[in-house]
GROMACS .gro file of N, CA and C in nm:
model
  396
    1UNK      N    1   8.328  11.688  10.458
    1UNK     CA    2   8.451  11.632  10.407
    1UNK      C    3   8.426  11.578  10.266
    2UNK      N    4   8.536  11.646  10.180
    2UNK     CA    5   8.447  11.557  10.050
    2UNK      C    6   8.526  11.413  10.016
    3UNK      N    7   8.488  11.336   9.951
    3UNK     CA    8   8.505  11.188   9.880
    3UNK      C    9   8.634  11.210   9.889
    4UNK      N   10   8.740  11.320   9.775
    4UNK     CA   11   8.812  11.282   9.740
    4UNK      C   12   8.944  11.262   9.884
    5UNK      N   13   8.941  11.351   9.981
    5UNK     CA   14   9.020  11.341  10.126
    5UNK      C   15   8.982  11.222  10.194
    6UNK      N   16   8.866  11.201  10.156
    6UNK     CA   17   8.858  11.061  10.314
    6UNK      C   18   8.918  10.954  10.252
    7UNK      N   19   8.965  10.870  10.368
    7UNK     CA   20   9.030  10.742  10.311
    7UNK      C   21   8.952  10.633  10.234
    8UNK      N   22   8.940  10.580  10.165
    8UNK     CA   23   8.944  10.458  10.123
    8UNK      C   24   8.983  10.301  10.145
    9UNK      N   25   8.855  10.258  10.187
    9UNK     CA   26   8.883  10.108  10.247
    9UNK      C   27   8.815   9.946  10.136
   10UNK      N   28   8.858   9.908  10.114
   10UNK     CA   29   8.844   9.781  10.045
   10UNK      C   30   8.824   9.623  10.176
   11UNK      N   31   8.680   9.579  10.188
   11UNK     CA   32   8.679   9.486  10.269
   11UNK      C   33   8.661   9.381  10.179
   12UNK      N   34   8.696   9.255  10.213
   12UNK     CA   35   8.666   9.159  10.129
   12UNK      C   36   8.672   9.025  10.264
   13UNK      N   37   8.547   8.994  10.220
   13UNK     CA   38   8.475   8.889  10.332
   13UNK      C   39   8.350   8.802  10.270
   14UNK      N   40   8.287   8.735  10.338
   14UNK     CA   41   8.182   8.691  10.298
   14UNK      C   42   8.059   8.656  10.429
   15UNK      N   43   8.104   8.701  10.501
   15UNK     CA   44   7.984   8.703  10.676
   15UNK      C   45   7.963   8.804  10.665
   16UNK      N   46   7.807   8.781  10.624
   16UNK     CA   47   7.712   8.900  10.613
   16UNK      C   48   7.732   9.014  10.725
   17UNK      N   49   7.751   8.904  10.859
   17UNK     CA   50   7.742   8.984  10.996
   17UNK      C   51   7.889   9.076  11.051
   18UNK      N   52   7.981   9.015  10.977
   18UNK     CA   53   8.055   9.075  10.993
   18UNK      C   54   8.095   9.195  10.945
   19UNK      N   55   8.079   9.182  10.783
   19UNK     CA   56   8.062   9.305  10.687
   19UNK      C   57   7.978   9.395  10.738
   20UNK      N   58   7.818   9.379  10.780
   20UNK     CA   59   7.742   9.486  10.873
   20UNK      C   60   7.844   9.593  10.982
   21UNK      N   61   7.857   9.484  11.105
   21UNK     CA   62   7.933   9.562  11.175
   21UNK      C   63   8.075   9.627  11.143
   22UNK      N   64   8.195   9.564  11.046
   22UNK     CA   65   8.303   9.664  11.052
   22UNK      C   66   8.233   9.783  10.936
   23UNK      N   67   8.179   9.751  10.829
   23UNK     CA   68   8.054   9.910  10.799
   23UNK      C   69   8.070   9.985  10.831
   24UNK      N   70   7.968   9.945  10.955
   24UNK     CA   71   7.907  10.043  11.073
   24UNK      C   72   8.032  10.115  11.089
   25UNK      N   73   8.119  10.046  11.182
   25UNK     CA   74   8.240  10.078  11.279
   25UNK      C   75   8.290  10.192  11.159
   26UNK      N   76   8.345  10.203  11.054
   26UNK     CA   77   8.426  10.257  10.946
   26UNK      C   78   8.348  10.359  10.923
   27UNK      N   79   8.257  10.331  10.824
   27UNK     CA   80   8.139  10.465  10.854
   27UNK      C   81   8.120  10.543  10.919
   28UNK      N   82   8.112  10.579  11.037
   28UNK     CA   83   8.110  10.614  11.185
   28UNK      C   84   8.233  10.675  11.104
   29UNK      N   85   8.362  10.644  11.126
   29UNK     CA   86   8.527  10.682  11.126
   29UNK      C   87   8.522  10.792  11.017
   30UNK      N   88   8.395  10.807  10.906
   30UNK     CA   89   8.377  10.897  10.768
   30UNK      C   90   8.503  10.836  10.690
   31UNK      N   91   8.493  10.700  10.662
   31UNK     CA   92   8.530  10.601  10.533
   31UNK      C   93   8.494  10.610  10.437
   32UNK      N   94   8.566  10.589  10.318
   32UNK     CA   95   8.465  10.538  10.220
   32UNK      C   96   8.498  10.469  10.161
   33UNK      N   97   8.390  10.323  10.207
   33UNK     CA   98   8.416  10.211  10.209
   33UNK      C   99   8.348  10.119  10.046
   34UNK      N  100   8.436   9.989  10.026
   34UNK     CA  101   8.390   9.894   9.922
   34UNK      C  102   8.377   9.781   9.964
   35UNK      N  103   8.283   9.662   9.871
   35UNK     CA  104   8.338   9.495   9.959
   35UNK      C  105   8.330   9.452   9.860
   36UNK      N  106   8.385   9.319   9.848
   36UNK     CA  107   8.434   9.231   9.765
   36UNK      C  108   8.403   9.087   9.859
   37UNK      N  109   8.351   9.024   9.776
   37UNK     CA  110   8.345   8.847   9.830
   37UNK      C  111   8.407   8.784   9.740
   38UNK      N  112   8.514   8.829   9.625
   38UNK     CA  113   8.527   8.721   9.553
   38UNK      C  114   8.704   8.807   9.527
   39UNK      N  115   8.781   8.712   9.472
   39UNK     CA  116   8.890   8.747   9.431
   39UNK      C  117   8.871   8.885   9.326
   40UNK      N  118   8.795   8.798   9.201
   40UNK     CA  119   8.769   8.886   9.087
   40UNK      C  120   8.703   9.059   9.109
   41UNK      N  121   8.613   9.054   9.210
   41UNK     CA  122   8.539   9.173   9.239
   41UNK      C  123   8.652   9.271   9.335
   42UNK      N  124   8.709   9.193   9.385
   42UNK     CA  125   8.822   9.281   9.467
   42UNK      C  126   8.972   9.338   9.366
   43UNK      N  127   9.013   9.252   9.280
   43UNK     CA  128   9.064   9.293   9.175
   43UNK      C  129   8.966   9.413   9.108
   44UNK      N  130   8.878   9.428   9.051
   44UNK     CA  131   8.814   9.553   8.970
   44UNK      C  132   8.805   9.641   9.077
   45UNK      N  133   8.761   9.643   9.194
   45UNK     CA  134   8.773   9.735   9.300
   45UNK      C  135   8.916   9.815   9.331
   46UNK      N  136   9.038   9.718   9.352
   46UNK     CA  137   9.181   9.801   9.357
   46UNK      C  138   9.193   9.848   9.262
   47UNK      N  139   9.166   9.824   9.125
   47UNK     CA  140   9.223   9.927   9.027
   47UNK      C  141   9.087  10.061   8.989
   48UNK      N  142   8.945  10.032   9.044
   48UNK     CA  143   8.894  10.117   9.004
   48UNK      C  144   8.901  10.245   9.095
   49UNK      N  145   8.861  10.156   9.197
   49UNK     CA  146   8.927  10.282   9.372
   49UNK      C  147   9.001  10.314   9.391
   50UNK      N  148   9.099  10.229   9.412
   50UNK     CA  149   9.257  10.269   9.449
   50UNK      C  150   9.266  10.274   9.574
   51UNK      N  151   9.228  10.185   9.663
   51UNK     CA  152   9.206  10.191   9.784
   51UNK      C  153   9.349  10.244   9.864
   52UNK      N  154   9.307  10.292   9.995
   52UNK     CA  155   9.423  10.337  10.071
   52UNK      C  156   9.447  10.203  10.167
   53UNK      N  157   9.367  10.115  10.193
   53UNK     CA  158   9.355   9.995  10.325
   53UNK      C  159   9.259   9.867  10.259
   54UNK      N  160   9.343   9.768  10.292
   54UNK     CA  161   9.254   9.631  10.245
   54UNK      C  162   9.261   9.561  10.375
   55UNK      N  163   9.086   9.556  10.350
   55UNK     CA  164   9.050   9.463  10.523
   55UNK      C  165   9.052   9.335  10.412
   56UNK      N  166   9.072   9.204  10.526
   56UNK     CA  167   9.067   9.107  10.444
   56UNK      C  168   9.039   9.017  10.570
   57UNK      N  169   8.922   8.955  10.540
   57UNK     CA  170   8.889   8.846  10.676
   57UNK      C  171   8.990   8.689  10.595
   58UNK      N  172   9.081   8.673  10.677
   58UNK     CA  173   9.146   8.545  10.647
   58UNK      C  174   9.132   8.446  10.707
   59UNK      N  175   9.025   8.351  10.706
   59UNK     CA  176   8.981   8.236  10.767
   59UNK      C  177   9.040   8.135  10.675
   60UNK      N  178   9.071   8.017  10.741
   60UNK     CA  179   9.089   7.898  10.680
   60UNK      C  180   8.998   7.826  10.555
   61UNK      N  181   8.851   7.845  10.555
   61UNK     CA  182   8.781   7.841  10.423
   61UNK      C  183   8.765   7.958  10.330
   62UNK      N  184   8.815   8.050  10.367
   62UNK     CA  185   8.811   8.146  10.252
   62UNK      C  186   8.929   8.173  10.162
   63UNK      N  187   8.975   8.079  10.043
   63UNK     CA  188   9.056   8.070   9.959
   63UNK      C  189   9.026   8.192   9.875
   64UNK      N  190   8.946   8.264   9.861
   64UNK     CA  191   8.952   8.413   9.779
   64UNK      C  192   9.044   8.494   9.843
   65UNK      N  193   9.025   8.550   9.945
   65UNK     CA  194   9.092   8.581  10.003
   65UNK      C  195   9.248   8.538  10.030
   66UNK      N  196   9.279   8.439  10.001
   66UNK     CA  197   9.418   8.412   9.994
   66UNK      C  198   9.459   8.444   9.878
   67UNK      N  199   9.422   8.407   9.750
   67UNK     CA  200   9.423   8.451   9.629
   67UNK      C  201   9.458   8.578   9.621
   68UNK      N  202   9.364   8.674   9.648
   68UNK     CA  203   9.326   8.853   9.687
   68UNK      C  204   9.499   8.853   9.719
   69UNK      N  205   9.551   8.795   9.886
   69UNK     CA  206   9.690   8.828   9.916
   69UNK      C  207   9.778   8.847   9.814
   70UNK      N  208   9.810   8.685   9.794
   70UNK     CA  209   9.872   8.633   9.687
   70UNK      C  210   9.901   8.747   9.546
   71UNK      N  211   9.786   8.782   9.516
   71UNK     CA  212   9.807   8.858   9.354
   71UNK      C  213   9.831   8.997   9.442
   72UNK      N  214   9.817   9.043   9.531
   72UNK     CA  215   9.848   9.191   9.589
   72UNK      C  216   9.980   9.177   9.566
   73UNK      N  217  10.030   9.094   9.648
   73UNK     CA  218  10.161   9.112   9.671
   73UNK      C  219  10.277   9.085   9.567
   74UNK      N  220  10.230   8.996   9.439
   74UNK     CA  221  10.284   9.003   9.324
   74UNK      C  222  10.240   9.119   9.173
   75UNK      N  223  10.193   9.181   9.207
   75UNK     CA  224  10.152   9.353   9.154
   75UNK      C  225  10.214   9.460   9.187
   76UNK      N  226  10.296   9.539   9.130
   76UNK     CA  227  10.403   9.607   9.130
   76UNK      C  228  10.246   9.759   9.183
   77UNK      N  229  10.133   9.758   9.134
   77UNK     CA  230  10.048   9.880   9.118
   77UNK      C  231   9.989   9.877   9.257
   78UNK      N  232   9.964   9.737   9.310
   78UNK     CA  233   9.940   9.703   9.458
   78UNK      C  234  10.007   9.697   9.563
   79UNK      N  235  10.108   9.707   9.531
   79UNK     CA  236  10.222   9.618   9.674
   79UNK      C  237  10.234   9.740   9.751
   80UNK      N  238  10.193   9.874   9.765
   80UNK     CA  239  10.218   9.928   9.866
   80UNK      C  240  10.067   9.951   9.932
   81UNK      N  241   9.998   9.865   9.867
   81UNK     CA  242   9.838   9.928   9.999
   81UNK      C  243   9.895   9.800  10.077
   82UNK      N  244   9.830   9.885  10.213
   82UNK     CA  245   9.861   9.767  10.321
   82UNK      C  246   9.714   9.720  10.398
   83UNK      N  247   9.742   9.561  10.406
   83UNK     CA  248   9.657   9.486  10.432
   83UNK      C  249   9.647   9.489  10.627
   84UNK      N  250   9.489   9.488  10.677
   84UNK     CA  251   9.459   9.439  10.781
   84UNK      C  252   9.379   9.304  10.774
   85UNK      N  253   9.460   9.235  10.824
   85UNK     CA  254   9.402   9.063  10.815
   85UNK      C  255   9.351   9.063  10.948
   86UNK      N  256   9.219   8.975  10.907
   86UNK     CA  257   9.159   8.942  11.026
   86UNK      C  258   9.139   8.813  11.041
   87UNK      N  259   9.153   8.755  11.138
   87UNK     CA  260   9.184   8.618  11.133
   87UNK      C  261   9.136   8.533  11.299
   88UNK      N  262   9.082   8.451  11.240
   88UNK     CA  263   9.008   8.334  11.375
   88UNK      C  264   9.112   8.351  11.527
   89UNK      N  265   9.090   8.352  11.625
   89UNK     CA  266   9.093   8.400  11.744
   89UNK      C  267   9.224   8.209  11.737
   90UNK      N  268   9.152   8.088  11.750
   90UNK     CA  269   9.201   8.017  11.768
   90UNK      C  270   9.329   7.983  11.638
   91UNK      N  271   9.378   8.072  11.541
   91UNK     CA  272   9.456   8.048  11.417
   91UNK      C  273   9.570   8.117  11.458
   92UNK      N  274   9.694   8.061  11.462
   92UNK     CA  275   9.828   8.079  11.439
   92UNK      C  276   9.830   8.196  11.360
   93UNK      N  277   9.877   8.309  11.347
   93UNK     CA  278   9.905   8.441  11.252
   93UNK      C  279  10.047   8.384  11.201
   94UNK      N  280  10.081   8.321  11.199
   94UNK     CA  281  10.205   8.240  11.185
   94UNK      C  282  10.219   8.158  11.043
   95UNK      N  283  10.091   8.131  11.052
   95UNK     CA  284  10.091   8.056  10.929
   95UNK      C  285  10.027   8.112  10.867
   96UNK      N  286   9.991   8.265  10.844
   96UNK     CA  287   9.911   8.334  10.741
   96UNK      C  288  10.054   8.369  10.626
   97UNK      N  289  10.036   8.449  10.570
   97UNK     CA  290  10.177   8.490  10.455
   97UNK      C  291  10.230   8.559  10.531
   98UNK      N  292  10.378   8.490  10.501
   98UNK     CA  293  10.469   8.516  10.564
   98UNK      C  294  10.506   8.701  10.572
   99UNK      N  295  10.477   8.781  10.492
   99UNK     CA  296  10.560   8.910  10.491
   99UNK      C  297  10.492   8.990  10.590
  100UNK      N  298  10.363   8.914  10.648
  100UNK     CA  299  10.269   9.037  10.739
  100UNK      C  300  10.337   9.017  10.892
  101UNK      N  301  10.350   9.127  10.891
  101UNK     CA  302  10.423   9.094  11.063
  101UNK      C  303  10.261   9.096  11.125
  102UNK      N  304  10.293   9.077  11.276
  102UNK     CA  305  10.215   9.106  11.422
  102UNK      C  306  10.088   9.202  11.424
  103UNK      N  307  10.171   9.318  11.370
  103UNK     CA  308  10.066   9.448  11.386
  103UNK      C  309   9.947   9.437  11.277
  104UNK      N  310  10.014   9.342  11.195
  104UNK     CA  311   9.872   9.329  11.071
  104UNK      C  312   9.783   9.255  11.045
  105UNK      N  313   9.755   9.211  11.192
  105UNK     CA  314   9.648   9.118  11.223
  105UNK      C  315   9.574   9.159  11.336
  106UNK      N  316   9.435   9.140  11.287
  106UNK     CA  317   9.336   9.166  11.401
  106UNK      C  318   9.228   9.025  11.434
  107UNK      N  319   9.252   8.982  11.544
  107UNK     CA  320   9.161   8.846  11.583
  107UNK      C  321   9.077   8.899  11.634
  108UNK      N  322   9.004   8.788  11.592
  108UNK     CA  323   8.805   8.794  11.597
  108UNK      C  324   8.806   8.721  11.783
  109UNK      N  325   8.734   8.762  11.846
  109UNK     CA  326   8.654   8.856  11.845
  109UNK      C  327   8.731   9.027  11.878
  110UNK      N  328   8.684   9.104  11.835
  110UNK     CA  329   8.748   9.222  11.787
  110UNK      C  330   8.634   9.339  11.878
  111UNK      N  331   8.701   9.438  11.934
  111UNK     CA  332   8.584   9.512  11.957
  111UNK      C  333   8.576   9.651  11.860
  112UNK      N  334   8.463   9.752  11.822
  112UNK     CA  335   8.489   9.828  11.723
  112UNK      C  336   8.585   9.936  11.782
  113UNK      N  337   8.648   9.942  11.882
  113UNK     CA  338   8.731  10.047  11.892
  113UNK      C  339   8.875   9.987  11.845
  114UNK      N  340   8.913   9.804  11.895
  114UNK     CA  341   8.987   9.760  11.812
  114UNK      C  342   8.966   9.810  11.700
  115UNK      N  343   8.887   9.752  11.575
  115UNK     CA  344   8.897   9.775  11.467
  115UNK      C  345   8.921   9.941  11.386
  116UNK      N  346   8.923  10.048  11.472
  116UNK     CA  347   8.897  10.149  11.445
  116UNK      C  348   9.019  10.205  11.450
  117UNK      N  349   9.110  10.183  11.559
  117UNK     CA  350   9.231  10.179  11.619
  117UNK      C  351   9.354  10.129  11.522
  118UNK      N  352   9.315   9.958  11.468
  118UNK     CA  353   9.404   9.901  11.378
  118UNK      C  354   9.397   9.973  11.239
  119UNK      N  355   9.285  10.058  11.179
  119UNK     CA  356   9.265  10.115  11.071
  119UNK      C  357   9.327  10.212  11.085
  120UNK      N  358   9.303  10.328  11.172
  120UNK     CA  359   9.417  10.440  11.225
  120UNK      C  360   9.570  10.400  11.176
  121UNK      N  361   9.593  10.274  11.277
  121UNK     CA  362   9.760  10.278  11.280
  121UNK      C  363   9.763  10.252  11.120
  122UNK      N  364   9.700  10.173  11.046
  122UNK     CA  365   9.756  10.131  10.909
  122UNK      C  366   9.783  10.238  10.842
  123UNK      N  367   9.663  10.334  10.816
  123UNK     CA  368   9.702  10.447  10.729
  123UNK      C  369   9.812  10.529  10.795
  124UNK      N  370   9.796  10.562  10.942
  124UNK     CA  371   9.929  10.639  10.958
  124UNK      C  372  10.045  10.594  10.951
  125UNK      N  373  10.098  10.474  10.905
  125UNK     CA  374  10.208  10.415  10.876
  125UNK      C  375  10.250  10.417  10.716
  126UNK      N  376  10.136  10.428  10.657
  126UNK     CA  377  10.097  10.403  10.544
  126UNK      C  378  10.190  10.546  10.441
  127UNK      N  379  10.085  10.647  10.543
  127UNK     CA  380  10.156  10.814  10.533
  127UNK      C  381  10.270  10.837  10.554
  128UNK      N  382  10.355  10.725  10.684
  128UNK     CA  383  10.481  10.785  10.719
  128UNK      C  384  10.600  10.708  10.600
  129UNK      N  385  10.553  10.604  10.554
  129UNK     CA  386  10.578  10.527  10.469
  129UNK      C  387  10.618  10.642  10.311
  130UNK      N  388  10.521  10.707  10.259
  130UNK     CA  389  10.528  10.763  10.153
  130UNK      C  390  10.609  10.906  10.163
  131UNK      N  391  10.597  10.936  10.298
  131UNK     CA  392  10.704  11.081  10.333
  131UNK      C  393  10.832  11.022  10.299
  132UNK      N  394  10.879  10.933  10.376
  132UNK     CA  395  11.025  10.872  10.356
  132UNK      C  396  11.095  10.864  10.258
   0.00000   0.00000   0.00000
């Protein structure tokens, strides 16, 4: 399969352990994957990649990541990649930004067929999205 057909994923996190395993999991799926720990590095990443999917671990101490949302969603060049938020098992999805419905959250603990599954549905929504 070459580079230019497989999807494109943008993670942005900062748990070493976590970044390992969704990797793995994506890799496996023939991704081709980027990460970002910082607002700034994930900004040069969307415009250099052009990602098709932004994982984004949204924990309560990770203010990059809110940032990351925040400027996505006010970017006319961004606003149609769609975000999978992942977010603490015990955290309200309620109080993440408001425009992400239900389906665009994945709580930790997660198994990799979850995560493999929620990446599926994004892009194929993503596709049915741009037919329309």
């Amino acid at each position: 399969m070459e580079t230019r057909t497989r999807k494109r994923i943008l993670l942005m996190d900062e748990d070493l352990l976590s970044i390992a395993n969704i990797f793995l999991t994506l890799l496996r799926g023939g991704y081709v994957l980027s990460h970002a720990t910082n607002h700034q590095t994930a900004l040069k990443a969307l415009r250099d990649e052009k990602p098709d999917l932004i994982i984004c671990n949204l924990d309560g101490r990770n203010l990059e990541a809110h940032r990351l949302v925040s400027t996505v969603q006010q970017t006319k060049a961004f606003r149609t990649i769609p975000f999978l938020l992942i977010v603490e098992s015990k955290r309200d999805p309620a109080q993440a930004p408001e425009i992400f419905g239900p389906k665009q959250y994945l709580s930790k603990p997660f198994t990799r067929e979850q995560l493999a599954s929620a990446v599926q549905e994004h892009l194929v929504r993503k596709r049915q999205r741009q037919i329309s």
